XYZ file of C-alpha atoms in Angstrom:
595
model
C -50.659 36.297 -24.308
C -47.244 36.052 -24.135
C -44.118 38.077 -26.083
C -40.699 38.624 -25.745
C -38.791 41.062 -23.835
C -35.636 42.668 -23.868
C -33.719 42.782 -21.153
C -30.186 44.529 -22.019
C -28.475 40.966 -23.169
C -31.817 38.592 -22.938
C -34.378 39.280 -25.683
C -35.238 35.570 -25.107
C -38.060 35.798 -22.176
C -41.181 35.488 -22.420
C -43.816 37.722 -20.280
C -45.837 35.995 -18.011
C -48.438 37.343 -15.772
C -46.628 38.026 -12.419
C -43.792 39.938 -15.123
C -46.341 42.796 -15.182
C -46.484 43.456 -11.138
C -46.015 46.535 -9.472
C -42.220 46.009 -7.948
C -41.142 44.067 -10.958
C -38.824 45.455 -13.898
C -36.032 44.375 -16.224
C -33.261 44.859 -13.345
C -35.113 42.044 -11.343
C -35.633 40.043 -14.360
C -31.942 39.758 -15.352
C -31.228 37.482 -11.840
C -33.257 35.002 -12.845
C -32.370 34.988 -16.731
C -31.762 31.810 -17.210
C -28.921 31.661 -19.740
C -26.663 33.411 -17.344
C -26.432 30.517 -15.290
C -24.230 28.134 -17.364
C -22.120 25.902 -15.372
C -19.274 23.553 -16.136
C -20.852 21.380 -18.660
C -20.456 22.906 -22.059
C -16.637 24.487 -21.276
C -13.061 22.526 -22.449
C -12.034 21.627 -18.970
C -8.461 21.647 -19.951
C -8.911 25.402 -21.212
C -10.523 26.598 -18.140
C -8.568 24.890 -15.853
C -4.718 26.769 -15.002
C -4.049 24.685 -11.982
C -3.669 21.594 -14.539
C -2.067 23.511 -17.143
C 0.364 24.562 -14.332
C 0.340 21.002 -13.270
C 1.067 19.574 -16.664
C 3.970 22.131 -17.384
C 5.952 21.125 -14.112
C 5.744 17.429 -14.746
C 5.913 17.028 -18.295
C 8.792 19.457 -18.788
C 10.245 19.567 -22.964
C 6.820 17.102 -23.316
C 4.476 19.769 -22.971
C 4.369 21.326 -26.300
C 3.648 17.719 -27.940
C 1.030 17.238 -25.167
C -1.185 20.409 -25.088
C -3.081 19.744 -28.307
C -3.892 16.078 -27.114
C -4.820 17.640 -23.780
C -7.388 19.980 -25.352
C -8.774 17.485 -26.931
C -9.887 15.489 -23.868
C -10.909 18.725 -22.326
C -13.526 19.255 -24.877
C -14.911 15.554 -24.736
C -15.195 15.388 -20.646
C -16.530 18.758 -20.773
C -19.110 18.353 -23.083
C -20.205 14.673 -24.565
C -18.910 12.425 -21.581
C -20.139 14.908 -18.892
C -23.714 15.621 -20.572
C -23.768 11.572 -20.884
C -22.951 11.415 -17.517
C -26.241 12.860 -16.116
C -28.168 11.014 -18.644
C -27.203 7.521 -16.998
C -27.462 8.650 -13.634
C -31.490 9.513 -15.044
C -31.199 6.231 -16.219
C -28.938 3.499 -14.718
C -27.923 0.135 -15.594
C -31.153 -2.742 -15.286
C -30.388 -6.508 -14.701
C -32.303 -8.643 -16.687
C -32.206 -11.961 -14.240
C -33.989 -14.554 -16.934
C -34.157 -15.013 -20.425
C -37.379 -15.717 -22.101
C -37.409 -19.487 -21.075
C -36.532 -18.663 -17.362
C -32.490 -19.317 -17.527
C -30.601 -17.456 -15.001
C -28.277 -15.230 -17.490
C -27.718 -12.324 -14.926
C -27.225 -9.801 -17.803
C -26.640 -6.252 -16.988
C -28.057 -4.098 -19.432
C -26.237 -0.462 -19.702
C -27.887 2.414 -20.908
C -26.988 3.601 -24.466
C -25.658 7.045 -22.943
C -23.028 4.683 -20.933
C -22.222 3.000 -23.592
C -21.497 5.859 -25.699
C -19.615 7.557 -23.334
C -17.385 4.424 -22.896
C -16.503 4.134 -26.171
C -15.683 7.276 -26.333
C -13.268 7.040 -23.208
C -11.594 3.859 -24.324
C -10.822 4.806 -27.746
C -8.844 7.879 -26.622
C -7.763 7.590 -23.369
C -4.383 8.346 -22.041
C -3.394 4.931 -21.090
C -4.272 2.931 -24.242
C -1.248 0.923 -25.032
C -0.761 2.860 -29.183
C -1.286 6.275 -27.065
C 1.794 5.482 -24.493
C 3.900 4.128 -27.603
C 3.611 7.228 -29.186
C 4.296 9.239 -26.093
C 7.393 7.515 -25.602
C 8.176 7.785 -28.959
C 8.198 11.711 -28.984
C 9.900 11.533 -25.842
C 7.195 12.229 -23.270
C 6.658 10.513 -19.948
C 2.860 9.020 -20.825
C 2.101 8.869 -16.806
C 1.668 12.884 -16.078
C -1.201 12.598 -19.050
C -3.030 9.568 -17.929
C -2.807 11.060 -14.419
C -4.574 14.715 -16.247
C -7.097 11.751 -18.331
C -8.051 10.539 -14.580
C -8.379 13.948 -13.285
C -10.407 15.138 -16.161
C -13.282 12.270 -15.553
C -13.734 12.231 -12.691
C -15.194 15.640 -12.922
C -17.669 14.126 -14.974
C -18.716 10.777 -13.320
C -16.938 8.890 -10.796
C -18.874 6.269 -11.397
C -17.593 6.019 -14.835
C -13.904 5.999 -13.826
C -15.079 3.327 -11.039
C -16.537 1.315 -13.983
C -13.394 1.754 -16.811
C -10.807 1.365 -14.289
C -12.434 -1.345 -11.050
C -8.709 -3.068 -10.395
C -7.731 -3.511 -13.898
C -4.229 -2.799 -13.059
C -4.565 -5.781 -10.262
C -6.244 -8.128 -12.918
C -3.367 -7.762 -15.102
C -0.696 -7.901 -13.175
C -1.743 -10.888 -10.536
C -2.646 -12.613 -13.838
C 0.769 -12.026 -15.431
C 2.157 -12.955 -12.308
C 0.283 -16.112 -11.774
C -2.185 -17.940 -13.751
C -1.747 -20.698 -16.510
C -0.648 -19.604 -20.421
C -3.739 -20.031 -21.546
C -5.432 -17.895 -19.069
C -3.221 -15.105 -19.587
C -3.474 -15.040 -23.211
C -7.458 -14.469 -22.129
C -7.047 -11.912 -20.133
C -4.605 -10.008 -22.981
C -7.180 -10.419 -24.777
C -9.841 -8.777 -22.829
C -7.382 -5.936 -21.900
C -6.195 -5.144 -25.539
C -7.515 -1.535 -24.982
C -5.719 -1.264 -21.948
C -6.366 -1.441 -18.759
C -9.490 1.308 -18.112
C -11.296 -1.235 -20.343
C -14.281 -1.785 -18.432
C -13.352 -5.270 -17.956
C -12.219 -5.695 -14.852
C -13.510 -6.083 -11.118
C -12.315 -6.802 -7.532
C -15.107 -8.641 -5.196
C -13.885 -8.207 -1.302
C -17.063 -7.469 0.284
C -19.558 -10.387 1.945
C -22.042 -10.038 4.625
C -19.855 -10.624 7.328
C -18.289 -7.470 6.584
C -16.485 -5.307 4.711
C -13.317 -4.395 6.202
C -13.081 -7.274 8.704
C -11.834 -9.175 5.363
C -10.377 -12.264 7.432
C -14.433 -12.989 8.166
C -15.411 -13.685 4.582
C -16.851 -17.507 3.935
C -16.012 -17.844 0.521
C -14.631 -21.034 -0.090
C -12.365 -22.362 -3.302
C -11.665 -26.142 -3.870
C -8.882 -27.394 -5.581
C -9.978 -28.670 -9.114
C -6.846 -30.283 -11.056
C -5.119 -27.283 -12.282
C -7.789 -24.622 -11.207
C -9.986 -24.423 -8.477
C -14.094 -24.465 -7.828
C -15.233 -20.935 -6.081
C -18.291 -21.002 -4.441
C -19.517 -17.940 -2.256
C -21.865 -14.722 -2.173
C -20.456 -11.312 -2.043
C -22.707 -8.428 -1.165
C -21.300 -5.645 -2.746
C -19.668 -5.750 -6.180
C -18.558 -2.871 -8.562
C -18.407 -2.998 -12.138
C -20.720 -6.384 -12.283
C -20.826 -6.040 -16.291
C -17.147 -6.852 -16.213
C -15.268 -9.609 -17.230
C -12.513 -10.355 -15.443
C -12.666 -10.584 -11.654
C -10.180 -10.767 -8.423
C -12.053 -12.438 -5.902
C -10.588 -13.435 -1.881
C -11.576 -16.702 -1.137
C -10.213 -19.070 1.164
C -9.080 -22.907 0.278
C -10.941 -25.253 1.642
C -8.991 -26.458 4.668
C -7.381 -23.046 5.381
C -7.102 -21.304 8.633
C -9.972 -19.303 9.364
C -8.296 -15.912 9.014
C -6.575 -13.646 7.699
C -3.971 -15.713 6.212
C -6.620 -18.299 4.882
C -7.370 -15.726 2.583
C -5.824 -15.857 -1.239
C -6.808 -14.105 -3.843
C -8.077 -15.967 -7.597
C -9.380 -14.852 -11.018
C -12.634 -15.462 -12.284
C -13.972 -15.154 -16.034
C -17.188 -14.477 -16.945
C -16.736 -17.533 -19.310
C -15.509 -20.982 -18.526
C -12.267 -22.485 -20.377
C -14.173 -24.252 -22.968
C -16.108 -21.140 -23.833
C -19.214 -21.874 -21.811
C -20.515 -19.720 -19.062
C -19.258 -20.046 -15.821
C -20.897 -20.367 -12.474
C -21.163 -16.632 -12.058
C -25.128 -15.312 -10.912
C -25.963 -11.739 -10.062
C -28.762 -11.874 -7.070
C -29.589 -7.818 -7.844
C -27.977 -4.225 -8.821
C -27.822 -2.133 -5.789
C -30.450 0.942 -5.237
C -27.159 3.020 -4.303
C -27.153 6.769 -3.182
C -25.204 7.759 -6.086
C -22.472 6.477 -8.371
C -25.166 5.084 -10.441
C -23.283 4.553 -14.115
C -21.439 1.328 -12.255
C -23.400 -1.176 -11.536
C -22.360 -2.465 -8.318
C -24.480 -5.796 -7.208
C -24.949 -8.758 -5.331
C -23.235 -11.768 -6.777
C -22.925 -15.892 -6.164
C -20.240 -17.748 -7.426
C -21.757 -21.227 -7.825
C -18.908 -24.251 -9.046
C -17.389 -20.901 -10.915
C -13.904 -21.573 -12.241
C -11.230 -19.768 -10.981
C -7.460 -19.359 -10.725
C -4.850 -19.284 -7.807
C -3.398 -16.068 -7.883
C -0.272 -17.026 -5.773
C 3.110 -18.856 -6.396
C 3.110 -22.189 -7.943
C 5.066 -24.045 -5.259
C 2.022 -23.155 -2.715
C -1.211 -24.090 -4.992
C -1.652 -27.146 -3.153
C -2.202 -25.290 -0.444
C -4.683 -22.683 -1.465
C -2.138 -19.868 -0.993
C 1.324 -18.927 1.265
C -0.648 -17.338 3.449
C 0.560 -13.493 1.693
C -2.488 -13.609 -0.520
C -4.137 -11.195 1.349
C -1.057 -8.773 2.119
C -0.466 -8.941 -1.478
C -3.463 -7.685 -2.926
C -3.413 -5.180 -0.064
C -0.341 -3.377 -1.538
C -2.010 -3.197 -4.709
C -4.766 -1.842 -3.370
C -3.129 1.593 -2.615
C -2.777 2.047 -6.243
C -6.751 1.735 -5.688
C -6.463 4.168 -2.898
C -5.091 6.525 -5.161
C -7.900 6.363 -7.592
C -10.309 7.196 -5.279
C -8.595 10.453 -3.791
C -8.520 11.175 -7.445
C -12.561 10.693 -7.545
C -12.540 13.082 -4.745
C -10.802 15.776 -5.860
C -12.531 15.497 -9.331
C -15.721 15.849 -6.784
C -14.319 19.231 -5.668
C -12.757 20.664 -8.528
C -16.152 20.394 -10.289
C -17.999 21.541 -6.560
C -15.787 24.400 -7.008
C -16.496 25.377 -10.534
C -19.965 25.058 -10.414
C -19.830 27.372 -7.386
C -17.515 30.275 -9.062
C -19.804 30.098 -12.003
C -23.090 30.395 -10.146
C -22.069 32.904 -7.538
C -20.702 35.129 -10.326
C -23.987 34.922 -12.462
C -26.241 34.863 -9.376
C -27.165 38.929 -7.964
C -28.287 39.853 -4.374
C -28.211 42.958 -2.128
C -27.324 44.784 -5.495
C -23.926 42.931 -6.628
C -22.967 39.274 -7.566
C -22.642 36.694 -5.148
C -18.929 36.296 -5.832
C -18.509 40.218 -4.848
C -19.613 39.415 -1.073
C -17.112 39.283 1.866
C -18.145 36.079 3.356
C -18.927 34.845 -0.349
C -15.564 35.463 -1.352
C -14.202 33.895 1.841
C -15.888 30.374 1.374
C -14.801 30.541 -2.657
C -11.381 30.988 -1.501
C -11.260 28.269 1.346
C -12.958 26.096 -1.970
C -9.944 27.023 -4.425
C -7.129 26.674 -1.373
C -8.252 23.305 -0.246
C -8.703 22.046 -3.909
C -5.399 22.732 -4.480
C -3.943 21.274 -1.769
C -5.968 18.210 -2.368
C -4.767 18.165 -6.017
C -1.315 18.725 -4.991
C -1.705 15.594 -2.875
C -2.662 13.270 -5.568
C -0.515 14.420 -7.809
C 2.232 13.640 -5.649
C 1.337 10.198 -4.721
C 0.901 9.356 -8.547
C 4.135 11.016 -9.976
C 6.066 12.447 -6.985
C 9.586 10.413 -5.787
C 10.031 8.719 -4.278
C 6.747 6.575 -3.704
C 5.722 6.663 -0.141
C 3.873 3.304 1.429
C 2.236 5.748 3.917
C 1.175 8.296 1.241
C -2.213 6.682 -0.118
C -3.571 6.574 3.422
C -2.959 9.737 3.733
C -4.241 10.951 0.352
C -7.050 9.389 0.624
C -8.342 10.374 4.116
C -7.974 14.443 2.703
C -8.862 14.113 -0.798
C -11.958 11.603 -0.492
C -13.651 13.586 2.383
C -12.496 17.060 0.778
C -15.309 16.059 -2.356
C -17.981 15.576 0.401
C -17.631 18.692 1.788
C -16.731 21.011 -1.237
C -20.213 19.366 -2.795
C -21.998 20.066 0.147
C -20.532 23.710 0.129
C -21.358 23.697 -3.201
C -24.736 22.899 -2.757
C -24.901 25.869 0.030
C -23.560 28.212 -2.079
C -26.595 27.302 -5.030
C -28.961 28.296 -2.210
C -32.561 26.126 -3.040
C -31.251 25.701 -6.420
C -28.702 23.244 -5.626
C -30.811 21.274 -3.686
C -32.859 20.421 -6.736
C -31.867 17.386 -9.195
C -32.137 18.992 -12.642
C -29.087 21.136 -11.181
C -25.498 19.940 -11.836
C -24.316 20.003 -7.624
C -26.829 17.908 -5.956
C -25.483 14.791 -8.156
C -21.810 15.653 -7.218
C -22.618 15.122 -3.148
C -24.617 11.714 -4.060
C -21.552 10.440 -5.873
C -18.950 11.915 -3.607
C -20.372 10.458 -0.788
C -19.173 7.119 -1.862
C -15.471 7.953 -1.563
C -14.460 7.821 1.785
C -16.218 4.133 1.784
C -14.538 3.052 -1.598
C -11.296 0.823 -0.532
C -11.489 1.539 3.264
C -12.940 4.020 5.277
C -10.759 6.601 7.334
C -10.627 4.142 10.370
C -9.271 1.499 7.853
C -7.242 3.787 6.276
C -5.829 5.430 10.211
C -5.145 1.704 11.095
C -2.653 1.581 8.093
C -1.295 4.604 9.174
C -0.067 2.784 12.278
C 0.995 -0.460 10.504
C 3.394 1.196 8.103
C 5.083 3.314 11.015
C 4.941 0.542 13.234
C 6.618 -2.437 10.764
C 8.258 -0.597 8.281
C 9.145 2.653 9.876
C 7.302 4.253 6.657
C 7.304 8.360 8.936
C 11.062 8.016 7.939
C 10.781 9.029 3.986
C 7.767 10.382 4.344
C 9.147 13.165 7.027
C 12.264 13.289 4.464
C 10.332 13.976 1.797
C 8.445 16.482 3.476
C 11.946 18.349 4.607
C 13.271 18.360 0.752
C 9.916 20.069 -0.415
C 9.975 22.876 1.898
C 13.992 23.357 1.024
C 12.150 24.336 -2.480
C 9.867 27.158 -1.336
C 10.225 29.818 -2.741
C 12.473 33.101 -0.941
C 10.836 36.063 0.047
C 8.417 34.137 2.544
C 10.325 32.949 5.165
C 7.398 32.966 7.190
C 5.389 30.214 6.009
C 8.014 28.109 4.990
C 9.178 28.440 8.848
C 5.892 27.334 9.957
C 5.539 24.344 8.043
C 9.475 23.494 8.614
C 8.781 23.950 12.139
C 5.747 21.957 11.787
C 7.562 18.866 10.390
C 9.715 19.140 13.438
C 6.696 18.612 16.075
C 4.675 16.340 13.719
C 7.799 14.308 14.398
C 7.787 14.423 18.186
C 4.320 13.724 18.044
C 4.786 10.156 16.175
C 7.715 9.241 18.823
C 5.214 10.432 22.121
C 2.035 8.865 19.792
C 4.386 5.419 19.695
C 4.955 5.459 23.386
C 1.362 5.393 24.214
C -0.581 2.706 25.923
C -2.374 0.659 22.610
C -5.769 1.594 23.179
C -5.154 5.351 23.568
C -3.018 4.960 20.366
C -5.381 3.567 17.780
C -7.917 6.214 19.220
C -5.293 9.132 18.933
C -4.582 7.589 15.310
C -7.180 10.179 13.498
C -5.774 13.338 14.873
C -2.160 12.019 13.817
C -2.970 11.133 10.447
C -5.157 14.403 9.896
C -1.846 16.203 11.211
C 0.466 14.392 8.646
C -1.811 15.503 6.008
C -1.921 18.852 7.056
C 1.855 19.114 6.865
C 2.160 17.026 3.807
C -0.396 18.739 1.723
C 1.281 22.335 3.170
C 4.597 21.398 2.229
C 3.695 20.360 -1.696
C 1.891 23.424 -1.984
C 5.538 25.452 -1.244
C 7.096 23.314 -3.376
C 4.776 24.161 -6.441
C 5.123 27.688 -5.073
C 9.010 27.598 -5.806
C 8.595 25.871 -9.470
C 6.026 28.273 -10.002
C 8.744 31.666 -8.774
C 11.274 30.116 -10.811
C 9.408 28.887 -14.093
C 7.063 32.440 -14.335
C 7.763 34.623 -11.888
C 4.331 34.530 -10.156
C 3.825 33.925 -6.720
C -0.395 32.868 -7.023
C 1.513 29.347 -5.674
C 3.035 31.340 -2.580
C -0.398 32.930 -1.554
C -2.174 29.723 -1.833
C 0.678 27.635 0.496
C -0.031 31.055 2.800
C -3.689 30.595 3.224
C -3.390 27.084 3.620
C -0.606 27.082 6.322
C -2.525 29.511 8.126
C -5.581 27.423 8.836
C -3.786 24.359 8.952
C -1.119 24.699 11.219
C -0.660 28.618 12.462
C -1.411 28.895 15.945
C -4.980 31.220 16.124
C -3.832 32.933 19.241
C -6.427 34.048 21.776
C -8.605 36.503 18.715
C -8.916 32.893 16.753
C -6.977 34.820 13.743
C -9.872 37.418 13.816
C -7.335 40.132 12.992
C -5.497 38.346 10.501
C -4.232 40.092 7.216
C -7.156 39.008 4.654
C -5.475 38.273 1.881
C -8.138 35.825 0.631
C -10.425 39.538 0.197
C -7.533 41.292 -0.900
C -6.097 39.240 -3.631
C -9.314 37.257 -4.458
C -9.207 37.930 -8.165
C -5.678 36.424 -8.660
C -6.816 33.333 -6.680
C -10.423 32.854 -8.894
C -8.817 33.488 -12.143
C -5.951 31.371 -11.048
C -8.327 28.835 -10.320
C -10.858 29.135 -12.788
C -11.201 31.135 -16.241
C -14.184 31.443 -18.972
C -16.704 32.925 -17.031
């Protein structure tokens, strides 16, 4: 027989047989009452969020006020429908039906419903729909700062859904624009009419030869009057259910290399409407990231489209294809340290909601020393990850060596606050039907996503090396600590200091015998970021003095600045001031609020 139970707050238990032994009791009960434990899902994510209300008051200025109602709105929805959708697909992902009922080959994916609910949902009100930025404008707001928040929102909720929405539809456009015949533009407006995180768009890179080693790939295109015959296999293609895709081919005849390599547009249909020579061999069995489906695909005869100056289309290219796409790739970079930090803001609020709930040795989890100490290492490196991307998307000027950068913090920083996140859950997070084990699956994929951090050192090096890119990017780093606040002289001595030596190590790191370089590459890069991210995080600390008062901005730079780049001294920083302990309350509720 079962009945209910009070329990202070919980009258909703039921009584089961081990309820009734000896050492049990209504003070043991209450750990494990379940409707303590509610996480992220079910909360407005704009509401509960102050580092992106902070965020959205520096950059949107006068704007704010017409913004903030907008930017509860999307709070709710990612919170609640589009993130409760989200684990519904990943339960059940896309299908490929390979045949129809008289054994054609018509390679249809077939979403799930929740998918398709959720992207409806996302195009009809996201932040970068073309009647959304016209009315921006029109009220005198910059439109970027809120697509940037839209972005940062989703990716909370599914990755894989921001993968799918937005897979190079900025590339598609513009390299179509740029290049292709009337009538294939007027397509492609078409297809983009909701804008550009449409769903419509992806870029196929990968083949079996490899994936970074691009100048390997066999794809080959043939000139065909005005457009071109693409035949090929790539292994691993996002966003297959698309319509619109950039694929790097080389012309038949081209050198066998890098600059062989151009870059066309394929359509899911053919110019006279029927369907072109586009076959999906599978959908991948991936790790995570499972609401995109990301396949195998062969381009047999398939029409496509030089994307690439006029004057060189007989040639298949001026041999800048490649270099070309590359640069819009960063904008790609970008998006991905974006999926990463959505990865650890959501790590980290999953983490300070469970360790608050969760009781052991007679207090909550988020009352322990060492507890307290991981939370706050969570919230400090989230914000300096955030304070990264934010930069790279709105900051000024635009630096070429910035995505790099961004990318190789903010993409492994969402492996490693899951994974923390997962620690901090104990058994719990281990287990699927809880919210953190999903987060490491899909975060996992980011430092793969649009190079790896070797790819990503190895630009490093190129943009010092040909285009002196340390130059602004040291500047830049000089004018944000001029904004630090006063009153901590301190840190914003160590980090100007620290932009002194990171320079003296890029002059001895260029003076190095090659080899040694490329492997020294990592440590350099990590050390740019270091400084980079420390230096933002002053700068947001002076806004911050001067638009409130507060100084939460000041203690975070501190924390940071002290693992990042203080010397530990022979005690390892052992008998450092703990302000993490001392001051954790302001840093959690700064971080995190509702519960």
């Amino acid at each position: 027989m079962t009945e209910k139970r009070n329990v202070g707050f919980m009258t909703s238990y039921l009584i089961e047989p081990f309820d009734r032994l000896p050492f049990g009791g209504a003070e043991k009960a209450r750990r494990y009452a379940t409707e303590r434990y509610q996480g992220a899902v079910g909360r407005n994510w704009y509401d509960c969020d102050p580092t992106l209300r902070f965020l959205m008051r520096r950059h949107l200025g006068d704007g704010f006020g017409w913004a903030e109602p907008r930017l509860k709105e999307m709070g709710a929805l990612m919170g609640g429908p589009i993130a409760d959708r989200a684990e519904e697909t990943d339960r059940n992902p896309p299908r490929l039906e390979k045949y129809d009922r008289w054994g054609r080959d018509v390679s249809e994916v077939v979403m799930p419903p929740s998918f398709e609910a959720a992207r409806r949902d996302l195009v009809a009100t996201s932040f970068t729909r073309p009647d959304f930025v016209a009315e921006a404008k029109a009220n005198g707001v910059d439109p970027a700062p809120l697509g940037v928040a839209w972005s940062y929102l989703l990716d909370q909720a599914d990755i894989g859904m921001a993968c799918a929405l937005g897979t190079g539809g900025d590339m598609v456009v513009r390299l179509t624009e740029m290049f292709a015949p009337e009538d294939v533009r007027e397509r492609v407006r078409d297809l983009f009419a909701a804008g550009e995180m449409s769903g419509e768009a992806a870029q196929m890179l990968t083949e079996r030869s490899g994936g970074s080693d691009l100048g390997a790939l066999e794809s080959t295109a043939s000139k065909d009057g005005d457009a071109w015959r693409l035949n090929g296999f790539k292994w691993f293609a996002s966003n297959a259910n698309g319509s619109a895709f950039v694929v790097l081919a080389k012309s038949e005849g081209a050198a066998d290399g890098v600059r062989g390599i151009a870059p066309f547009l394929v359509l899911r249909e053919r110019r006279d409407g029927t369907r072109n020579g586009v076959r999906i061999r599978r959908l991948k069995d991936k790790l995570g990231t499972r609401s995109v489906a990301s396949a195998e695909i062969e381009f047999t005869d398939a029409e496509a489209f030089l994307l690439a100056p006029s004057s060189s289309a007989g040639q298949g290219g001026d041999g800048k294809g490649l270099a070309r796409m590359m640069e819009l790739t960063n904008g790609a970079r970008l998006g991905i340290s974006m999926m990463g930090v959505g990865c650890a803001r959501r790590a980290l609020v999953e983490s300070l909601c469970y360790a608050r709930a969760r009781e052991a040795f007679g207090a909550p989890l988020a009352d322990q020393p060492l507890m307290r100490r991981k939370l706050a290492e969570l919230i400090v490196e989230t914000e300096a990850a955030q304070a990264l991307v934010f930069d790279g998307y709105l900051g000024r000027p635009r630096l070429r060596i910035g995505a790099a950068l961004i990318k190789l913090r903010a993409a492994r920083l969402g492996v490693t606050a899951a994974s923390d996140a997962i620690e901090i859950h104990g058994g719990n997070g281990y287990i699927e039907q809880w919210p953190v084990a999903r987060i490491l699956r899909d975060a996992q994929v980011n430092p793969i996503w649009e190079g790896g951090d070797n790819v990503l050192c190895l630009d490093v090096r190129r943009a010092i090396e040909r285009q002196d890119a340390h130059e602004p990017f040291l500047e830049r780093l000089t004018e944000a600590v001029r904004q630090a606040p006063p009153g901590d002289d301190a840190t914003a001595g160590l980090v100007g200091d620290r932009i002194g030596h990171l320079r003296e190590a890029i002059d001895r790191w260029r003076g190095l015998d090659r080899t040694v370089a490329e492997a020294r590459l990592f440590p350099l890069a990590q050390y740019m970021a270091d400084v980079y991210a420390a230096a933002l995080l002053l700068e947001q600390a002076g806004w911050e003095r001067a638009d409130s008062g507060t100084d939460r901005k000041a203690l975070v730079a501190r924390l940071y600045a002290r693992t990042h780049l203080a010397d530990a001294g022979p005690l390892r920083a052992i008998d450092a001031p703990a302000e993490e302990l001392d001051r954790f309350g302001e840093l959690a509720d700064g971080a995190f609020t509702g519960g």
